Amino acid sequence: MGTTQVSDPAAKDRAKRMKWWHEARFGMFVHWGLYSQLGRHEWVMNRERIPVREYEKLAHTWKPKPRPAREWAALAKQAGMKYMVMTTKHHEGFCLWDTKQTDYNAVKMGPKRDLVAEYVEACREFGLKIGFYYSLMDWHHPDGARCAKDEKARRRFVDFTHGCVRELMSNYGKIDILWYDVSWPLSSPELWESAKMTGMARALQPHLIVNNRAQLPEDFGTPEEHIRAAEPGRAWEACMTFNGSWGWQPAPPEDWHSVRSVLKMLREVTAGGGNLLLNIGPLPDGSVPDLARERLTAVGKWLAKNGEAVYGKVDRCDGRFEWMPTGQFTLKGKTAYYWCSRWPGAELAIGGLKSKLVKASFLESGKSIDFVQEKDRLILKGLPKSSPDKIAQVTVLKLEFATPPKQVLGAGCVVLK
Ligand code: FHN
């Protein structure tokens, strides 16, 4: 998935706007808000039925440390992430920026500073593209629920919503991604006036990339907590928590994605021509959770050696390869990358490849690998006894073919003559 050759102008514009996004592959999601102080998930207000007046007190106790967004951005960079998306307002309704739409914001209360401005500054310092998450659902706004039953309330709430989006698109320079979320309680894009809202956002930010969660398809789909490729030609990004909670919530190490699990997700999104938006839920003061830092740092070290198999223009693998017990593929034209996650030892066999192999090598070192390719069986020889990758035991073998590779195995086996 990368730049698609397209005829219609809208699709051509989208392909141009999204080229960097497709090739970037990997982004950091950040969920941070008043809820972070409670450490029991970002839905704590709803799940524990905390009354608004009681919950509002959190707006006065929230005192983050200076500029934690620099830590997030530095880690994202180190992890091989190319863009970030941060919650500017989650369902709790507390705005992290200097908004005129409500006093329930980080400049008027608690932090007494513009946390979105700090985030934008940090993204730019570390050369990361900038995404704003905005929750349409709002548990604090007086019209946030009754807008579904009362036209005057809907008018007020839609004006509030569009006003917030206008500020975010106007006051922080070039913004790359608008990530809407949860369009409850209005049941149609017409009631949200989504086309008008996103049209306004795109007029203010002509390069903007917009997701599908204001009830219009826009630029990309957003599978959540699972990885499923969209139909060919449709951009998609899987968003995933690190430990099952978007907002800060302590959990045992076993509940956090391992380095191998993050690499598995990266391989799956790359093979499907999609992106991975992996979340961190910073602590109340803005610190990065230790396990996220530790594991993302290792992912970054791995990507520094094997990024060629992930970043840039890739081809989808669906219909081209079948499952293998020792590893899985990603693909760029005539070059397949075999992510060997179960090292077999001195020889690695791959059956069913229908294309002539020209060269085999270790992606990280470039060192060539001897091989024998019989009719339906490729055997890589002279391999080390254990996986050369010491970060996650995921060694990528670069397989360069004479034609775009295809693997056909099915359920049958070699028929002995
Ligand atoms: O309810 C939210 C949730 O808290 C989180 O923000 C995720 C992120 O994609 N979106 C909603 C659940 O789909």
GROMACS .gro file of N, CA, C and O in nm, residues 3 15 46-47 51 83 89 164 170 172 189 201 235 247-248 253 284 303 360 386 393 412:
model
   88
    3THR      N    1   0.141   0.492  -0.273
    3THR     CA    2   0.067   0.580  -0.364
    3THR      C    3  -0.003   0.489  -0.466
    3THR      O    4   0.061   0.408  -0.531
   15ALA      N    5  -0.431   1.009  -0.219
   15ALA     CA    6  -0.308   0.929  -0.231
   15ALA      C    7  -0.187   1.019  -0.205
   15ALA      O    8  -0.094   0.981  -0.134
   46ASN      N    9  -1.759   0.695   3.384
   46ASN     CA   10  -1.880   0.622   3.341
   46ASN      C   11  -1.893   0.491   3.415
   46ASN      O   12  -1.998   0.459   3.469
   47ARG      N   13  -1.789   0.416   3.424
   47ARG     CA   14  -1.794   0.281   3.484
   47ARG      C   15  -1.824   0.286   3.634
   47ARG      O   16  -1.887   0.195   3.686
   51PRO      N   17  -2.041   1.124   3.982
   51PRO     CA   18  -2.120   1.242   3.944
   51PRO      C   19  -2.031   1.354   3.889
   51PRO      O   20  -1.916   1.369   3.935
   83TYR      N   21   0.477   0.935   1.380
   83TYR     CA   22   0.374   1.034   1.409
   83TYR      C   23   0.311   1.006   1.545
   83TYR      O   24   0.330   0.896   1.600
   89LYS      N   25  -0.928   1.623   2.388
   89LYS     CA   26  -1.044   1.617   2.479
   89LYS      C   27  -1.097   1.475   2.470
   89LYS      O   28  -1.135   1.430   2.360
  164CYS      N   29  -1.475   2.378   1.882
  164CYS     CA   30  -1.353   2.315   1.935
  164CYS      C   31  -1.262   2.271   1.821
  164CYS      O   32  -1.141   2.298   1.822
  170SER      N   33  -0.696   2.576   1.390
  170SER     CA   34  -0.653   2.713   1.360
  170SER      C   35  -0.534   2.760   1.442
  170SER      O   36  -0.455   2.841   1.394
  172TYR      N   37  -0.268   2.604   1.615
  172TYR     CA   38  -0.144   2.530   1.649
  172TYR      C   39  -0.058   2.500   1.527
  172TYR      O   40   0.020   2.405   1.527
  189PRO      N   41  -2.430   1.133   1.046
  189PRO     CA   42  -2.335   1.241   1.014
  189PRO      C   43  -2.409   1.372   0.987
  189PRO      O   44  -2.355   1.479   1.009
  201ALA      N   45  -1.235   2.181   0.866
  201ALA     CA   46  -1.102   2.141   0.911
  201ALA      C   47  -1.005   2.130   0.794
  201ALA      O   48  -0.891   2.175   0.801
  235ALA      N   49  -0.741   0.281   0.301
  235ALA     CA   50  -0.637   0.294   0.404
  235ALA      C   51  -0.694   0.254   0.540
  235ALA      O   52  -0.814   0.272   0.566
  247GLY      N   53  -0.618   0.490   2.896
  247GLY     CA   54  -0.567   0.581   2.998
  247GLY      C   55  -0.482   0.502   3.098
  247GLY      O   56  -0.489   0.379   3.105
  248TRP      N   57  -0.400   0.576   3.176
  248TRP     CA   58  -0.311   0.510   3.271
  248TRP      C   59  -0.386   0.412   3.362
  248TRP      O   60  -0.489   0.446   3.422
  253PRO      N   61   0.328  -0.698   3.451
  253PRO     CA   62   0.405  -0.701   3.325
  253PRO      C   63   0.346  -0.794   3.219
  253PRO      O   64   0.349  -0.766   3.101
  284PRO      N   65  -0.030   1.039   3.587
  284PRO     CA   66  -0.089   1.172   3.607
  284PRO      C   67   0.008   1.287   3.583
  284PRO      O   68  -0.028   1.387   3.521
  303LEU      N   69   1.383  -0.202   1.500
  303LEU     CA   70   1.346  -0.133   1.375
  303LEU      C   71   1.465  -0.063   1.311
  303LEU      O   72   1.477  -0.053   1.190
  360ALA      N   73   1.952  -1.455  -0.127
  360ALA     CA   74   1.901  -1.461   0.011
  360ALA      C   75   2.007  -1.398   0.100
  360ALA      O   76   2.128  -1.418   0.080
  386SER      N   77   2.140  -2.053   1.650
  386SER     CA   78   2.029  -1.980   1.715
  386SER      C   79   2.001  -1.851   1.638
  386SER      O   80   2.082  -1.806   1.557
  393GLN      N   81   1.455  -1.220   1.913
  393GLN     CA   82   1.461  -1.349   1.842
  393GLN      C   83   1.365  -1.346   1.722
  393GLN      O   84   1.294  -1.442   1.693
  412GLY      N   85  -0.234  -3.042   0.049
  412GLY     CA   86  -0.173  -3.168   0.003
  412GLY      C   87  -0.025  -3.172   0.033
  412GLY      O   88   0.030  -3.078   0.087
   0.00000   0.00000   0.00000
